Structures are given as C-alpha cells and as structure tokens.
PDB file of C-alpha atoms in Angstrom:
ATOM      1  CA  MET A   1      42.510 -11.533  54.809  1.00  0.00           C
ATOM      2  CA  ASN A   2      42.624 -15.247  55.531  1.00  0.00           C
ATOM      3  CA  ASP A   3      45.083 -15.804  58.372  1.00  0.00           C
ATOM      4  CA  GLY A   4      43.073 -18.658  59.899  1.00  0.00           C
ATOM      5  CA  ARG A   5      41.855 -16.453  62.746  1.00  0.00           C
ATOM      6  CA  THR A   6      40.034 -13.670  60.928  1.00  0.00           C
ATOM      7  CA  ARG A   7      36.759 -14.584  59.296  1.00  0.00           C
ATOM      8  CA  ARG A   8      34.350 -12.440  57.314  1.00  0.00           C
ATOM      9  CA  VAL A   9      30.830 -13.448  58.207  1.00  0.00           C
ATOM     10  CA  GLU A  10      27.506 -12.083  57.021  1.00  0.00           C
ATOM     11  CA  VAL A  11      24.454 -11.784  59.222  1.00  0.00           C
ATOM     12  CA  ALA A  12      22.467 -14.964  58.750  1.00  0.00           C
ATOM     13  CA  GLU A  13      18.919 -15.075  57.563  1.00  0.00           C
ATOM     14  CA  ILE A  14      18.590 -18.659  58.664  1.00  0.00           C
ATOM     15  CA  ASP A  15      16.287 -21.159  57.008  1.00  0.00           C
ATOM     16  CA  GLN A  16      13.841 -23.103  59.142  1.00  0.00           C
ATOM     17  CA  ASN A  17      14.668 -26.374  57.365  1.00  0.00           C
ATOM     18  CA  TRP A  18      17.907 -28.092  58.432  1.00  0.00           C
ATOM     19  CA  GLU A  19      18.968 -29.128  54.916  1.00  0.00           C
ATOM     20  CA  SER A  20      18.426 -25.608  53.556  1.00  0.00           C
ATOM     21  CA  PHE A  21      20.302 -24.147  56.523  1.00  0.00           C
ATOM     22  CA  ARG A  22      23.196 -26.568  56.137  1.00  0.00           C
ATOM     23  CA  ALA A  23      23.511 -25.848  52.414  1.00  0.00           C
ATOM     24  CA  LYS A  24      23.978 -22.119  53.120  1.00  0.00           C
ATOM     25  CA  TRP A  25      25.594 -21.939  56.569  1.00  0.00           C
ATOM     26  CA  LYS A  26      28.326 -23.659  58.576  1.00  0.00           C
ATOM     27  CA  ALA A  27      27.787 -23.571  62.350  1.00  0.00           C
ATOM     28  CA  THR A  28      30.905 -24.344  64.385  1.00  0.00           C
ATOM     29  CA  VAL A  29      31.839 -24.303  68.055  1.00  0.00           C
ATOM     30  CA  VAL A  30      35.535 -23.753  68.871  1.00  0.00           C
ATOM     31  CA  VAL A  31      37.059 -24.702  72.237  1.00  0.00           C
ATOM     32  CA  LEU A  32      39.047 -21.671  73.443  1.00  0.00           C
ATOM     33  CA  GLU A  33      40.836 -22.912  76.587  1.00  0.00           C
ATOM     34  CA  GLY A  34      42.070 -26.075  78.257  1.00  0.00           C
ATOM     35  CA  PRO A  35      43.450 -29.345  76.909  1.00  0.00           C
ATOM     36  CA  ALA A  36      40.993 -29.330  73.978  1.00  0.00           C
ATOM     37  CA  ALA A  37      41.785 -25.704  72.977  1.00  0.00           C
ATOM     38  CA  GLY A  38      41.560 -25.214  69.224  1.00  0.00           C
ATOM     39  CA  THR A  39      39.202 -28.141  68.691  1.00  0.00           C
ATOM     40  CA  GLU A  40      36.396 -27.275  66.263  1.00  0.00           C
ATOM     41  CA  PHE A  41      33.054 -29.026  66.278  1.00  0.00           C
ATOM     42  CA  VAL A  42      30.899 -28.611  63.153  1.00  0.00           C
ATOM     43  CA  MET A  43      27.130 -28.909  63.517  1.00  0.00           C
ATOM     44  CA  GLU A  44      26.142 -31.811  61.229  1.00  0.00           C
ATOM     45  CA  SER A  45      22.528 -32.195  62.375  1.00  0.00           C
ATOM     46  CA  ALA A  46      19.695 -30.007  63.669  1.00  0.00           C
ATOM     47  CA  ASN A  47      20.281 -31.229  67.258  1.00  0.00           C
ATOM     48  CA  VAL A  48      23.675 -31.706  68.906  1.00  0.00           C
ATOM     49  CA  CYS A  49      24.448 -32.668  72.515  1.00  0.00           C
ATOM     50  CA  ILE A  50      27.646 -31.315  74.131  1.00  0.00           C
ATOM     51  CA  GLY A  51      29.099 -32.985  77.232  1.00  0.00           C
ATOM     52  CA  ARG A  52      31.818 -35.206  78.659  1.00  0.00           C
ATOM     53  CA  GLY A  53      29.881 -38.472  78.483  1.00  0.00           C
ATOM     54  CA  SER A  54      29.802 -41.067  75.720  1.00  0.00           C
ATOM     55  CA  GLY A  55      26.161 -40.165  75.002  1.00  0.00           C
ATOM     56  CA  ALA A  56      27.128 -36.667  73.829  1.00  0.00           C
ATOM     57  CA  ASN A  57      27.595 -35.956  70.116  1.00  0.00           C
ATOM     58  CA  TRP A  58      30.490 -33.620  70.917  1.00  0.00           C
ATOM     59  CA  THR A  59      32.617 -34.919  73.778  1.00  0.00           C
ATOM     60  CA  ILE A  60      34.873 -32.526  75.691  1.00  0.00           C
ATOM     61  CA  GLU A  61      36.894 -33.996  78.550  1.00  0.00           C
ATOM     62  CA  HIS A  62      36.449 -31.351  81.230  1.00  0.00           C
ATOM     63  CA  ASP A  63      35.609 -32.036  84.891  1.00  0.00           C
ATOM     64  CA  THR A  64      33.123 -29.144  85.096  1.00  0.00           C
ATOM     65  CA  LEU A  65      30.979 -30.454  82.213  1.00  0.00           C
ATOM     66  CA  SER A  66      28.038 -32.739  82.832  1.00  0.00           C
ATOM     67  CA  LYS A  67      27.796 -35.950  80.809  1.00  0.00           C
ATOM     68  CA  GLU A  68      25.067 -34.279  78.725  1.00  0.00           C
ATOM     69  CA  HIS A  69      25.596 -30.602  79.497  1.00  0.00           C
ATOM     70  CA  ALA A  70      23.918 -28.584  76.724  1.00  0.00           C
ATOM     71  CA  ALA A  71      22.227 -28.930  73.351  1.00  0.00           C
ATOM     72  CA  LEU A  72      22.531 -26.874  70.183  1.00  0.00           C
ATOM     73  CA  GLU A  73      19.311 -26.942  68.172  1.00  0.00           C
ATOM     74  CA  LEU A  74      17.843 -25.376  65.057  1.00  0.00           C
ATOM     75  CA  VAL A  75      14.651 -23.789  66.458  1.00  0.00           C
ATOM     76  CA  GLU A  76      12.395 -21.428  64.516  1.00  0.00           C
ATOM     77  CA  GLY A  77      15.178 -20.625  62.090  1.00  0.00           C
ATOM     78  CA  ARG A  78      17.830 -19.903  64.746  1.00  0.00           C
ATOM     79  CA  ILE A  79      20.586 -21.905  66.410  1.00  0.00           C
ATOM     80  CA  ARG A  80      19.733 -22.104  70.101  1.00  0.00           C
ATOM     81  CA  ILE A  81      21.756 -23.370  73.049  1.00  0.00           C
ATOM     82  CA  ARG A  82      19.787 -25.091  75.800  1.00  0.00           C
ATOM     83  CA  ASP A  83      21.076 -26.204  79.203  1.00  0.00           C
ATOM     84  CA  LEU A  84      20.196 -29.873  79.761  1.00  0.00           C
ATOM     85  CA  GLY A  85      19.984 -29.540  83.552  1.00  0.00           C
ATOM     86  CA  SER A  86      23.742 -29.371  84.018  1.00  0.00           C
ATOM     87  CA  THR A  87      25.314 -28.972  87.449  1.00  0.00           C
ATOM     88  CA  ASN A  88      27.558 -26.029  86.516  1.00  0.00           C
ATOM     89  CA  GLY A  89      25.302 -24.168  84.079  1.00  0.00           C
ATOM     90  CA  CYS A  90      25.629 -22.373  80.754  1.00  0.00           C
ATOM     91  CA  LYS A  91      26.529 -18.784  79.980  1.00  0.00           C
ATOM     92  CA  VAL A  92      26.311 -16.807  76.758  1.00  0.00           C
ATOM     93  CA  ASN A  93      28.496 -13.687  76.683  1.00  0.00           C
ATOM     94  CA  GLY A  94      28.772 -13.829  80.486  1.00  0.00           C
ATOM     95  CA  SER A  95      25.041 -14.165  81.243  1.00  0.00           C
ATOM     96  CA  ASP A  96      23.543 -17.309  82.793  1.00  0.00           C
ATOM     97  CA  VAL A  97      21.003 -18.901  80.448  1.00  0.00           C
ATOM     98  CA  LYS A  98      18.683 -21.883  80.376  1.00  0.00           C
ATOM     99  CA  ALA A  99      18.186 -21.312  76.630  1.00  0.00           C
ATOM    100  CA  ALA A 100      19.340 -18.587  74.239  1.00  0.00           C
ATOM    101  CA  ASP A 101      19.495 -17.939  70.500  1.00  0.00           C
ATOM    102  CA  LEU A 102      23.088 -17.675  69.289  1.00  0.00           C
ATOM    103  CA  LYS A 103      24.724 -15.293  66.845  1.00  0.00           C
ATOM    104  CA  ASN A 104      28.145 -15.353  65.247  1.00  0.00           C
ATOM    105  CA  GLY A 105      30.947 -14.686  67.728  1.00  0.00           C
ATOM    106  CA  ASP A 106      28.991 -15.456  70.906  1.00  0.00           C
ATOM    107  CA  ARG A 107      31.184 -16.663  73.780  1.00  0.00           C
ATOM    108  CA  LEU A 108      29.833 -19.750  75.526  1.00  0.00           C
ATOM    109  CA  GLN A 109      30.772 -20.957  78.987  1.00  0.00           C
ATOM    110  CA  LEU A 110      29.789 -24.530  79.858  1.00  0.00           C
ATOM    111  CA  GLY A 111      30.919 -25.092  83.420  1.00  0.00           C
ATOM    112  CA  GLU A 112      34.443 -23.676  83.250  1.00  0.00           C
ATOM    113  CA  CYS A 113      34.937 -24.618  79.585  1.00  0.00           C
ATOM    114  CA  SER A 114      35.160 -21.583  77.248  1.00  0.00           C
ATOM    115  CA  LEU A 115      33.861 -21.904  73.697  1.00  0.00           C
ATOM    116  CA  GLN A 116      32.963 -19.652  70.788  1.00  0.00           C
ATOM    117  CA  PHE A 117      30.077 -20.018  68.339  1.00  0.00           C
ATOM    118  CA  VAL A 118      30.986 -19.280  64.707  1.00  0.00           C
ATOM    119  CA  LEU A 119      28.408 -18.997  61.918  1.00  0.00           C
ATOM    120  CA  GLU A 120      29.825 -18.708  58.401  1.00  0.00           C
ATOM    121  CA  LYS A 121      28.177 -18.509  55.022  1.00  0.00           C
ATOM    122  CA  ARG A 122      29.298 -21.429  52.872  1.00  0.00           C
ATOM    123  CA  SER A 123      30.970 -20.534  49.597  1.00  0.00           C
ATOM    124  CA  HIS A 124      29.783 -22.551  46.665  1.00  0.00           C
ATOM    125  CA  LYS A 125      32.028 -22.888  43.686  1.00  0.00           C
ATOM    126  CA  PRO A 126      30.195 -23.047  40.368  1.00  0.00           C
ATOM    127  CA  LYS A 127      30.189 -26.441  38.722  1.00  0.00           C
ATOM    128  CA  THR A 128      32.059 -26.764  35.443  1.00  0.00           C
ATOM    129  CA  TYR A 129      30.860 -29.159  32.791  1.00  0.00           C
ATOM    130  CA  VAL A 130      32.846 -30.312  29.762  1.00  0.00           C
ATOM    131  CA  ILE A 131      30.716 -31.136  26.744  1.00  0.00           C
ATOM    132  CA  ASP A 132      32.272 -33.356  24.143  1.00  0.00           C
ATOM    133  CA  ASP A 133      31.137 -32.427  20.616  1.00  0.00           C
ATOM    134  CA  ALA A 134      32.218 -35.765  19.178  1.00  0.00           C
TER     135      ALA A 134
END
C-alpha cells in the first residue's frame, strides 16, 4: 500500500562508507508538530546539523531549539544523533540522550519539537539501453 503515510522498510545493514550508504538507503527526518509539521529533511551528507540558527544544515524555526541543537552522523555504520550542548536537550523514544544510534521509526524530541527518523531502502530501476543495429 502506498498512501503516503505507510512505508515498507527493511532492517538496514548499513555501510560504513557514506557513498555506499547513500546509494542503498534514504535517511529522512520528518517534523511531526508545529508550524513546520510535515516538513521532510533528507540526509545528503554524513554529518548534518539541526537547529534554528543560520549555521544549521536543517533549520527549524522553534523557540525551544538551540541555534545548533543536534547532529546526525554516520558513525561506525549507523546513523547517530548527538546533542550539541543544547539548552533543552534531545530525546529518542522518550529517553534523554547525549548520543544514540537511530533506527527506522524512532521518535525524536529536540526541545519541544517532535520529529521522526525514517530509514528507507532506495529502489533502483534497471537501466534500459537501446542498441541500434544500423
């Protein structure tokens, strides 16, 4: 079923190398509540900073976020969230964390901003070549 909300996701055996990881997997964070609800951020590099300041890669306008609140990083073959010394902290599935490895469906709380981590296997369509016999 593809209703835009239901996603079939396999357990990831994540590659250590960013380019290999990116070729096989799409890591996304979705804002669940507030003015930015529904916004999706796709991880385009091995290190991403989330915050409300202009120095963040992913900017979310929310008063409870620090300018550079948290980082998502590819570490030892896993996507990890790391608190960057924020004032209001980070939670994964309701537990306070300084750093934690993420899995598909994890609920993130940065300050009072609710997010969800989504990890999907990329589908690759086979290439088709036309050979002219002329």
